[in-house]
PDB file of N, CA and C in Angstrom:
ATOM      1  N   MET T1192     -14.705  19.623 -52.645  1.00  0.00           N
ATOM      2  CA  MET T1192     -13.973  20.746 -52.087  1.00  0.00           C
ATOM      3  C   MET T1192     -13.049  20.266 -50.973  1.00  0.00           C
ATOM      4  N   THR T1193     -11.793  20.641 -51.054  1.00  0.00           N
ATOM      5  CA  THR T1193     -10.840  20.232 -50.025  1.00  0.00           C
ATOM      6  C   THR T1193     -10.770  21.285 -48.932  1.00  0.00           C
ATOM      7  N   GLU T1194     -10.009  20.964 -47.921  1.00  0.00           N
ATOM      8  CA  GLU T1194      -9.788  21.865 -46.804  1.00  0.00           C
ATOM      9  C   GLU T1194      -9.200  23.176 -47.304  1.00  0.00           C
ATOM     10  N   GLU T1195      -8.286  23.073 -48.253  1.00  0.00           N
ATOM     11  CA  GLU T1195      -7.599  24.245 -48.777  1.00  0.00           C
ATOM     12  C   GLU T1195      -8.567  25.194 -49.487  1.00  0.00           C
ATOM     13  N   ASP T1196      -9.538  24.640 -50.203  1.00  0.00           N
ATOM     14  CA  ASP T1196     -10.485  25.459 -50.951  1.00  0.00           C
ATOM     15  C   ASP T1196     -11.384  26.271 -50.024  1.00  0.00           C
ATOM     16  N   LYS T1197     -11.719  25.707 -48.881  1.00  0.00           N
ATOM     17  CA  LYS T1197     -12.651  26.362 -47.974  1.00  0.00           C
ATOM     18  C   LYS T1197     -12.019  27.515 -47.205  1.00  0.00           C
ATOM     19  N   VAL T1198     -10.729  27.354 -46.850  1.00  0.00           N
ATOM     20  CA  VAL T1198     -10.144  28.274 -45.887  1.00  0.00           C
ATOM     21  C   VAL T1198      -9.186  29.269 -46.514  1.00  0.00           C
ATOM     22  N   ALA T1199      -8.190  28.772 -47.203  1.00  0.00           N
ATOM     23  CA  ALA T1199      -7.039  29.598 -47.543  1.00  0.00           C
ATOM     24  C   ALA T1199      -7.183  30.281 -48.897  1.00  0.00           C
ATOM     25  N   ASN T1200      -6.647  31.492 -48.957  1.00  0.00           N
ATOM     26  CA  ASN T1200      -6.585  32.215 -50.225  1.00  0.00           C
ATOM     27  C   ASN T1200      -5.146  32.480 -50.659  1.00  0.00           C
ATOM     28  N   HIS T1201      -4.233  32.501 -49.722  1.00  0.00           N
ATOM     29  CA  HIS T1201      -2.846  32.840 -50.013  1.00  0.00           C
ATOM     30  C   HIS T1201      -1.998  31.573 -50.168  1.00  0.00           C
ATOM     31  N   PRO T1202      -1.030  31.618 -51.045  1.00  0.00           N
ATOM     32  CA  PRO T1202      -0.156  30.447 -51.233  1.00  0.00           C
ATOM     33  C   PRO T1202       0.514  30.000 -49.935  1.00  0.00           C
ATOM     34  N   SER T1203       0.906  30.939 -49.090  1.00  0.00           N
ATOM     35  CA  SER T1203       1.563  30.582 -47.833  1.00  0.00           C
ATOM     36  C   SER T1203       0.597  29.853 -46.900  1.00  0.00           C
ATOM     37  N   ALA T1204      -0.680  30.258 -46.932  1.00  0.00           N
ATOM     38  CA  ALA T1204      -1.685  29.595 -46.102  1.00  0.00           C
ATOM     39  C   ALA T1204      -1.970  28.196 -46.625  1.00  0.00           C
ATOM     40  N   LEU T1205      -1.967  28.039 -47.941  1.00  0.00           N
ATOM     41  CA  LEU T1205      -2.160  26.703 -48.530  1.00  0.00           C
ATOM     42  C   LEU T1205      -1.013  25.777 -48.143  1.00  0.00           C
ATOM     43  N   LYS T1206       0.207  26.311 -48.189  1.00  0.00           N
ATOM     44  CA  LYS T1206       1.375  25.511 -47.816  1.00  0.00           C
ATOM     45  C   LYS T1206       1.294  25.120 -46.347  1.00  0.00           C
ATOM     46  N   ARG T1207       0.893  26.053 -45.501  1.00  0.00           N
ATOM     47  CA  ARG T1207       0.784  25.775 -44.064  1.00  0.00           C
ATOM     48  C   ARG T1207      -0.234  24.664 -43.809  1.00  0.00           C
ATOM     49  N   ILE T1208      -1.329  24.665 -44.532  1.00  0.00           N
ATOM     50  CA  ILE T1208      -2.343  23.612 -44.393  1.00  0.00           C
ATOM     51  C   ILE T1208      -1.759  22.263 -44.783  1.00  0.00           C
ATOM     52  N   ARG T1209      -0.998  22.225 -45.893  1.00  0.00           N
ATOM     53  CA  ARG T1209      -0.358  20.969 -46.315  1.00  0.00           C
ATOM     54  C   ARG T1209       0.624  20.472 -45.263  1.00  0.00           C
ATOM     55  N   GLN T1210       1.416  21.381 -44.717  1.00  0.00           N
ATOM     56  CA  GLN T1210       2.401  20.994 -43.701  1.00  0.00           C
ATOM     57  C   GLN T1210       1.714  20.475 -42.445  1.00  0.00           C
ATOM     58  N   ASN T1211       0.669  21.165 -42.022  1.00  0.00           N
ATOM     59  CA  ASN T1211      -0.049  20.755 -40.816  1.00  0.00           C
ATOM     60  C   ASN T1211      -0.665  19.374 -40.972  1.00  0.00           C
ATOM     61  N   ARG T1212      -1.218  19.106 -42.161  1.00  0.00           N
ATOM     62  CA  ARG T1212      -1.821  17.799 -42.402  1.00  0.00           C
ATOM     63  C   ARG T1212      -0.763  16.702 -42.306  1.00  0.00           C
ATOM     64  N   LYS T1213       0.385  16.930 -42.935  1.00  0.00           N
ATOM     65  CA  LYS T1213       1.469  15.947 -42.931  1.00  0.00           C
ATOM     66  C   LYS T1213       1.967  15.693 -41.505  1.00  0.00           C
ATOM     67  N   ARG T1214       2.130  16.770 -40.736  1.00  0.00           N
ATOM     68  CA  ARG T1214       2.614  16.638 -39.359  1.00  0.00           C
ATOM     69  C   ARG T1214       1.592  15.951 -38.466  1.00  0.00           C
ATOM     70  N   ARG T1215       0.315  16.280 -38.675  1.00  0.00           N
ATOM     71  CA  ARG T1215      -0.746  15.660 -37.874  1.00  0.00           C
ATOM     72  C   ARG T1215      -0.773  14.153 -38.089  1.00  0.00           C
ATOM     73  N   LEU T1216      -0.636  13.720 -39.354  1.00  0.00           N
ATOM     74  CA  LEU T1216      -0.630  12.289 -39.654  1.00  0.00           C
ATOM     75  C   LEU T1216       0.598  11.600 -39.062  1.00  0.00           C
ATOM     76  N   ARG T1217       1.756  12.250 -39.149  1.00  0.00           N
ATOM     77  CA  ARG T1217       2.981  11.680 -38.578  1.00  0.00           C
ATOM     78  C   ARG T1217       2.852  11.551 -37.061  1.00  0.00           C
ATOM     79  N   ASN T1218       2.294  12.591 -36.404  1.00  0.00           N
ATOM     80  CA  ASN T1218       2.124  12.552 -34.955  1.00  0.00           C
ATOM     81  C   ASN T1218       1.159  11.445 -34.544  1.00  0.00           C
ATOM     82  N   ARG T1219       0.077  11.287 -35.303  1.00  0.00           N
ATOM     83  CA  ARG T1219      -0.891  10.220 -34.994  1.00  0.00           C
ATOM     84  C   ARG T1219      -0.236   8.855 -35.091  1.00  0.00           C
ATOM     85  N   MET T1220       0.591   8.666 -36.134  1.00  0.00           N
ATOM     86  CA  MET T1220       1.273   7.391 -36.316  1.00  0.00           C
ATOM     87  C   MET T1220       2.219   7.113 -35.138  1.00  0.00           C
ATOM     88  N   MET T1221       2.986   8.120 -34.733  1.00  0.00           N
ATOM     89  CA  MET T1221       3.940   7.943 -33.634  1.00  0.00           C
ATOM     90  C   MET T1221       3.221   7.667 -32.318  1.00  0.00           C
ATOM     91  N   LYS T1222       2.137   8.393 -32.051  1.00  0.00           N
ATOM     92  CA  LYS T1222       1.382   8.174 -30.814  1.00  0.00           C
ATOM     93  C   LYS T1222       0.810   6.766 -30.779  1.00  0.00           C
ATOM     94  N   SER T1223       0.294   6.325 -31.908  1.00  0.00           N
ATOM     95  CA  SER T1223      -0.266   4.981 -31.993  1.00  0.00           C
ATOM     96  C   SER T1223       0.815   3.930 -31.748  1.00  0.00           C
ATOM     97  N   MET T1224       1.986   4.136 -32.337  1.00  0.00           N
ATOM     98  CA  MET T1224       3.083   3.191 -32.170  1.00  0.00           C
ATOM     99  C   MET T1224       3.525   3.135 -30.703  1.00  0.00           C
ATOM    100  N   VAL T1225       3.599   4.284 -30.052  1.00  0.00           N
ATOM    101  CA  VAL T1225       3.988   4.319 -28.637  1.00  0.00           C
ATOM    102  C   VAL T1225       2.968   3.558 -27.801  1.00  0.00           C
ATOM    103  N   ARG T1226       1.680   3.839 -28.028  1.00  0.00           N
ATOM    104  CA  ARG T1226       0.631   3.160 -27.240  1.00  0.00           C
ATOM    105  C   ARG T1226       0.691   1.651 -27.440  1.00  0.00           C
ATOM    106  N   THR T1227       0.914   1.209 -28.666  1.00  0.00           N
ATOM    107  CA  THR T1227       0.987  -0.222 -28.959  1.00  0.00           C
ATOM    108  C   THR T1227       2.144  -0.865 -28.208  1.00  0.00           C
ATOM    109  N   HIS T1228       3.316  -0.242 -28.239  1.00  0.00           N
ATOM    110  CA  HIS T1228       4.479  -0.819 -27.565  1.00  0.00           C
ATOM    111  C   HIS T1228       4.313  -0.814 -26.042  1.00  0.00           C
ATOM    112  N   VAL T1229       3.712   0.235 -25.507  1.00  0.00           N
ATOM    113  CA  VAL T1229       3.472   0.288 -24.059  1.00  0.00           C
ATOM    114  C   VAL T1229       2.509  -0.827 -23.653  1.00  0.00           C
ATOM    115  N   LYS T1230       1.470  -1.043 -24.450  1.00  0.00           N
ATOM    116  CA  LYS T1230       0.513  -2.113 -24.146  1.00  0.00           C
ATOM    117  C   LYS T1230       1.182  -3.476 -24.186  1.00  0.00           C
ATOM    118  N   LYS T1231       2.061  -3.704 -25.179  1.00  0.00           N
ATOM    119  CA  LYS T1231       2.781  -4.983 -25.256  1.00  0.00           C
ATOM    120  C   LYS T1231       3.651  -5.183 -24.030  1.00  0.00           C
ATOM    121  N   LEU T1232       4.333  -4.123 -23.607  1.00  0.00           N
ATOM    122  CA  LEU T1232       5.200  -4.208 -22.433  1.00  0.00           C
ATOM    123  C   LEU T1232       4.393  -4.489 -21.175  1.00  0.00           C
ATOM    124  N   LEU T1233       3.291  -3.781 -20.997  1.00  0.00           N
ATOM    125  CA  LEU T1233       2.454  -4.007 -19.813  1.00  0.00           C
ATOM    126  C   LEU T1233       1.867  -5.411 -19.808  1.00  0.00           C
ATOM    127  N   SER T1234       1.556  -5.927 -20.978  1.00  0.00           N
ATOM    128  CA  SER T1234       1.048  -7.295 -21.089  1.00  0.00           C
ATOM    129  C   SER T1234       2.117  -8.295 -20.663  1.00  0.00           C
ATOM    130  N   ALA T1235       3.359  -8.077 -21.093  1.00  0.00           N
ATOM    131  CA  ALA T1235       4.463  -8.970 -20.707  1.00  0.00           C
ATOM    132  C   ALA T1235       4.701  -8.910 -19.203  1.00  0.00           C
ATOM    133  N   ILE T1236       4.580  -7.719 -18.625  1.00  0.00           N
ATOM    134  CA  ILE T1236       4.755  -7.567 -17.175  1.00  0.00           C
ATOM    135  C   ILE T1236       3.648  -8.307 -16.442  1.00  0.00           C
ATOM    136  N   GLU T1237       2.431  -8.158 -16.932  1.00  0.00           N
ATOM    137  CA  GLU T1237       1.279  -8.813 -16.304  1.00  0.00           C
ATOM    138  C   GLU T1237       1.417 -10.334 -16.338  1.00  0.00           C
ATOM    139  N   GLN T1238       1.994 -10.856 -17.434  1.00  0.00           N
ATOM    140  CA  GLN T1238       2.177 -12.302 -17.574  1.00  0.00           C
ATOM    141  C   GLN T1238       3.473 -12.782 -16.924  1.00  0.00           C
ATOM    142  N   LYS T1239       4.211 -11.846 -16.287  1.00  0.00           N
ATOM    143  CA  LYS T1239       5.447 -12.144 -15.561  1.00  0.00           C
ATOM    144  C   LYS T1239       6.535 -12.757 -16.451  1.00  0.00           C
ATOM    145  N   LYS T1240       6.641 -12.248 -17.668  1.00  0.00           N
ATOM    146  CA  LYS T1240       7.698 -12.668 -18.597  1.00  0.00           C
ATOM    147  C   LYS T1240       8.843 -11.666 -18.486  1.00  0.00           C
ATOM    148  N   VAL T1241       9.807 -11.971 -17.619  1.00  0.00           N
ATOM    149  CA  VAL T1241      10.869 -11.023 -17.286  1.00  0.00           C
ATOM    150  C   VAL T1241      11.753 -10.703 -18.492  1.00  0.00           C
ATOM    151  N   ASP T1242      12.253 -11.722 -19.181  1.00  0.00           N
ATOM    152  CA  ASP T1242      13.160 -11.488 -20.307  1.00  0.00           C
ATOM    153  C   ASP T1242      12.481 -10.706 -21.428  1.00  0.00           C
ATOM    154  N   GLU T1243      11.261 -11.099 -21.738  1.00  0.00           N
ATOM    155  CA  GLU T1243      10.506 -10.402 -22.790  1.00  0.00           C
ATOM    156  C   GLU T1243      10.257  -8.946 -22.396  1.00  0.00           C
ATOM    157  N   ALA T1244       9.935  -8.737 -21.114  1.00  0.00           N
ATOM    158  CA  ALA T1244       9.666  -7.380 -20.628  1.00  0.00           C
ATOM    159  C   ALA T1244      10.916  -6.508 -20.740  1.00  0.00           C
ATOM    160  N   ARG T1245      12.080  -7.080 -20.437  1.00  0.00           N
ATOM    161  CA  ARG T1245      13.333  -6.308 -20.528  1.00  0.00           C
ATOM    162  C   ARG T1245      13.613  -5.893 -21.973  1.00  0.00           C
ATOM    163  N   GLU T1246      13.409  -6.815 -22.898  1.00  0.00           N
ATOM    164  CA  GLU T1246      13.641  -6.496 -24.313  1.00  0.00           C
ATOM    165  C   GLU T1246      12.645  -5.437 -24.800  1.00  0.00           C
ATOM    166  N   LEU T1247      11.392  -5.615 -24.422  1.00  0.00           N
ATOM    167  CA  LEU T1247      10.367  -4.651 -24.832  1.00  0.00           C
ATOM    168  C   LEU T1247      10.608  -3.277 -24.205  1.00  0.00           C
ATOM    169  N   LEU T1248      11.170  -3.262 -22.994  1.00  0.00           N
ATOM    170  CA  LEU T1248      11.465  -1.984 -22.347  1.00  0.00           C
ATOM    171  C   LEU T1248      12.500  -1.210 -23.151  1.00  0.00           C
ATOM    172  N   LYS T1249      13.518  -1.892 -23.666  1.00  0.00           N
ATOM    173  CA  LYS T1249      14.541  -1.223 -24.479  1.00  0.00           C
ATOM    174  C   LYS T1249      13.911  -0.589 -25.716  1.00  0.00           C
ATOM    175  N   VAL T1250      13.072  -1.362 -26.399  1.00  0.00           N
ATOM    176  CA  VAL T1250      12.438  -0.867 -27.629  1.00  0.00           C
ATOM    177  C   VAL T1250      11.491   0.288 -27.311  1.00  0.00           C
ATOM    178  N   THR T1251      10.687   0.116 -26.282  1.00  0.00           N
ATOM    179  CA  THR T1251       9.701   1.136 -25.917  1.00  0.00           C
ATOM    180  C   THR T1251      10.386   2.424 -25.484  1.00  0.00           C
ATOM    181  N   THR T1252      11.464   2.296 -24.718  1.00  0.00           N
ATOM    182  CA  THR T1252      12.220   3.469 -24.278  1.00  0.00           C
ATOM    183  C   THR T1252      12.741   4.244 -25.482  1.00  0.00           C
ATOM    184  N   SER T1253      13.297   3.517 -26.439  1.00  0.00           N
ATOM    185  CA  SER T1253      13.827   4.148 -27.640  1.00  0.00           C
ATOM    186  C   SER T1253      12.729   4.905 -28.390  1.00  0.00           C
ATOM    187  N   ILE T1254      11.594   4.273 -28.550  1.00  0.00           N
ATOM    188  CA  ILE T1254      10.491   4.901 -29.289  1.00  0.00           C
ATOM    189  C   ILE T1254       9.959   6.127 -28.545  1.00  0.00           C
ATOM    190  N   LEU T1255       9.856   6.037 -27.220  1.00  0.00           N
ATOM    191  CA  LEU T1255       9.374   7.177 -26.444  1.00  0.00           C
ATOM    192  C   LEU T1255      10.330   8.365 -26.563  1.00  0.00           C
ATOM    193  N   HIS T1256      11.631   8.114 -26.448  1.00  0.00           N
ATOM    194  CA  HIS T1256      12.594   9.201 -26.551  1.00  0.00           C
ATOM    195  C   HIS T1256      12.603   9.801 -27.955  1.00  0.00           C
ATOM    196  N   LYS T1257      12.474   8.949 -28.951  1.00  0.00           N
ATOM    197  CA  LYS T1257      12.456   9.449 -30.332  1.00  0.00           C
ATOM    198  C   LYS T1257      11.220  10.324 -30.568  1.00  0.00           C
ATOM    199  N   SER T1258      10.063   9.887 -30.055  1.00  0.00           N
ATOM    200  CA  SER T1258       8.846  10.675 -30.238  1.00  0.00           C
ATOM    201  C   SER T1258       8.947  12.010 -29.500  1.00  0.00           C
ATOM    202  N   ALA T1259       9.647  12.017 -28.361  1.00  0.00           N
ATOM    203  CA  ALA T1259       9.834  13.278 -27.633  1.00  0.00           C
ATOM    204  C   ALA T1259      10.753  14.209 -28.412  1.00  0.00           C
ATOM    205  N   SER T1260      11.787  13.654 -29.023  1.00  0.00           N
ATOM    206  CA  SER T1260      12.716  14.501 -29.780  1.00  0.00           C
ATOM    207  C   SER T1260      12.057  15.072 -31.029  1.00  0.00           C
ATOM    208  N   LYS T1261      11.055  14.374 -31.558  1.00  0.00           N
ATOM    209  CA  LYS T1261      10.339  14.853 -32.739  1.00  0.00           C
ATOM    210  C   LYS T1261       9.214  15.816 -32.383  1.00  0.00           C
ATOM    211  N   GLY T1262       8.950  15.983 -31.078  1.00  0.00           N
ATOM    212  CA  GLY T1262       7.921  16.928 -30.655  1.00  0.00           C
ATOM    213  C   GLY T1262       6.531  16.332 -30.559  1.00  0.00           C
ATOM    214  N   VAL T1263       6.419  15.019 -30.646  1.00  0.00           N
ATOM    215  CA  VAL T1263       5.105  14.381 -30.527  1.00  0.00           C
ATOM    216  C   VAL T1263       4.647  14.430 -29.069  1.00  0.00           C
ATOM    217  N   PHE T1264       5.584  14.172 -28.149  1.00  0.00           N
ATOM    218  CA  PHE T1264       5.319  14.252 -26.712  1.00  0.00           C
ATOM    219  C   PHE T1264       6.303  15.238 -26.093  1.00  0.00           C
ATOM    220  N   HIS T1265       5.918  15.815 -24.985  1.00  0.00           N
ATOM    221  CA  HIS T1265       6.841  16.651 -24.225  1.00  0.00           C
ATOM    222  C   HIS T1265       7.933  15.750 -23.655  1.00  0.00           C
ATOM    223  N   PRO T1266       9.181  16.202 -23.649  1.00  0.00           N
ATOM    224  CA  PRO T1266      10.267  15.350 -23.140  1.00  0.00           C
ATOM    225  C   PRO T1266      10.048  14.863 -21.707  1.00  0.00           C
ATOM    226  N   ASN T1267       9.454  15.704 -20.862  1.00  0.00           N
ATOM    227  CA  ASN T1267       9.205  15.281 -19.483  1.00  0.00           C
ATOM    228  C   ASN T1267       8.175  14.157 -19.419  1.00  0.00           C
ATOM    229  N   LYS T1268       7.189  14.198 -20.293  1.00  0.00           N
ATOM    230  CA  LYS T1268       6.184  13.133 -20.312  1.00  0.00           C
ATOM    231  C   LYS T1268       6.825  11.817 -20.728  1.00  0.00           C
ATOM    232  N   ALA T1269       7.676  11.871 -21.735  1.00  0.00           N
ATOM    233  CA  ALA T1269       8.361  10.659 -22.191  1.00  0.00           C
ATOM    234  C   ALA T1269       9.235  10.100 -21.076  1.00  0.00           C
ATOM    235  N   ALA T1270       9.985  10.969 -20.407  1.00  0.00           N
ATOM    236  CA  ALA T1270      10.863  10.529 -19.312  1.00  0.00           C
ATOM    237  C   ALA T1270      10.044   9.921 -18.176  1.00  0.00           C
ATOM    238  N   ARG T1271       8.911  10.533 -17.890  1.00  0.00           N
ATOM    239  CA  ARG T1271       8.041  10.023 -16.823  1.00  0.00           C
ATOM    240  C   ARG T1271       7.509   8.631 -17.162  1.00  0.00           C
ATOM    241  N   GLN T1272       7.101   8.437 -18.425  1.00  0.00           N
ATOM    242  CA  GLN T1272       6.598   7.131 -18.844  1.00  0.00           C
ATOM    243  C   GLN T1272       7.690   6.077 -18.802  1.00  0.00           C
ATOM    244  N   VAL T1273       8.886   6.433 -19.263  1.00  0.00           N
ATOM    245  CA  VAL T1273      10.013   5.490 -19.255  1.00  0.00           C
ATOM    246  C   VAL T1273      10.322   5.087 -17.820  1.00  0.00           C
ATOM    247  N   SER T1274      10.341   6.055 -16.933  1.00  0.00           N
ATOM    248  CA  SER T1274      10.634   5.785 -15.525  1.00  0.00           C
ATOM    249  C   SER T1274       9.595   4.844 -14.918  1.00  0.00           C
ATOM    250  N   LYS T1275       8.346   5.111 -15.207  1.00  0.00           N
ATOM    251  CA  LYS T1275       7.256   4.286 -14.675  1.00  0.00           C
ATOM    252  C   LYS T1275       7.369   2.843 -15.172  1.00  0.00           C
ATOM    253  N   LEU T1276       7.635   2.696 -16.471  1.00  0.00           N
ATOM    254  CA  LEU T1276       7.745   1.358 -17.051  1.00  0.00           C
ATOM    255  C   LEU T1276       8.981   0.626 -16.526  1.00  0.00           C
ATOM    256  N   ALA T1277      10.089   1.344 -16.382  1.00  0.00           N
ATOM    257  CA  ALA T1277      11.321   0.725 -15.874  1.00  0.00           C
ATOM    258  C   ALA T1277      11.128   0.251 -14.438  1.00  0.00           C
ATOM    259  N   ARG T1278      10.431   1.046 -13.623  1.00  0.00           N
ATOM    260  CA  ARG T1278      10.150   0.630 -12.237  1.00  0.00           C
ATOM    261  C   ARG T1278       9.357  -0.666 -12.217  1.00  0.00           C
ATOM    262  N   LYS T1279       8.369  -0.765 -13.105  1.00  0.00           N
ATOM    263  CA  LYS T1279       7.544  -1.977 -13.142  1.00  0.00           C
ATOM    264  C   LYS T1279       8.357  -3.190 -13.571  1.00  0.00           C
ATOM    265  N   VAL T1280       9.225  -3.024 -14.568  1.00  0.00           N
ATOM    266  CA  VAL T1280      10.042  -4.142 -15.043  1.00  0.00           C
ATOM    267  C   VAL T1280      11.031  -4.550 -13.953  1.00  0.00           C
ATOM    268  N   ASN T1281      11.647  -3.568 -13.277  1.00  0.00           N
ATOM    269  CA  ASN T1281      12.596  -3.878 -12.217  1.00  0.00           C
ATOM    270  C   ASN T1281      11.921  -4.578 -11.042  1.00  0.00           C
ATOM    271  N   ALA T1282      10.720  -4.132 -10.714  1.00  0.00           N
ATOM    272  CA  ALA T1282       9.973  -4.776  -9.621  1.00  0.00           C
ATOM    273  C   ALA T1282       9.649  -6.228 -10.001  1.00  0.00           C
ATOM    274  N   LEU T1283       9.331  -6.445 -11.251  1.00  0.00           N
ATOM    275  CA  LEU T1283       9.042  -7.804 -11.733  1.00  0.00           C
ATOM    276  C   LEU T1283      10.293  -8.674 -11.645  1.00  0.00           C
ATOM    277  N   ALA T1284      11.433  -8.122 -12.019  1.00  0.00           N
ATOM    278  CA  ALA T1284      12.697  -8.872 -11.989  1.00  0.00           C
ATOM    279  C   ALA T1284      13.057  -9.242 -10.557  1.00  0.00           C
ATOM    280  N   VAL T1285      12.857  -8.329  -9.617  1.00  0.00           N
ATOM    281  CA  VAL T1285      13.175  -8.583  -8.210  1.00  0.00           C
ATOM    282  C   VAL T1285      12.231  -9.632  -7.629  1.00  0.00           C
ATOM    283  N   ALA T1286      10.948  -9.495  -7.961  1.00  0.00           N
ATOM    284  CA  ALA T1286       9.930 -10.407  -7.425  1.00  0.00           C
ATOM    285  C   ALA T1286      10.071 -11.808  -8.049  1.00  0.00           C
ATOM    286  N   GLY T1287      10.430 -11.849  -9.322  1.00  0.00           N
ATOM    287  CA  GLY T1287      10.466 -13.115 -10.038  1.00  0.00           C
ATOM    288  C   GLY T1287      11.781 -13.759  -9.942  1.00  0.00           C
TER     289      GLY T1287
END
């Protein structure tokens, strides 16, 4: 028995369940990708690799903004994370 069999009786409700499942999986994938890139960037900062950190910041920023535009994250949360990461990379560049 699938999720659809247990809950929905109407075609519109069945469609909504299918859409929700697809969106949930897409959101999980995007969140996972963001977390992975943020971890890579923080690792580069910790190891004081300035050039690598700058390149990773560009990629991570792009992914964060894209996930915000798709509704995975609130735009303010994405902007806050980008700002925090950029401050860390800039501080590393100044110190190093």
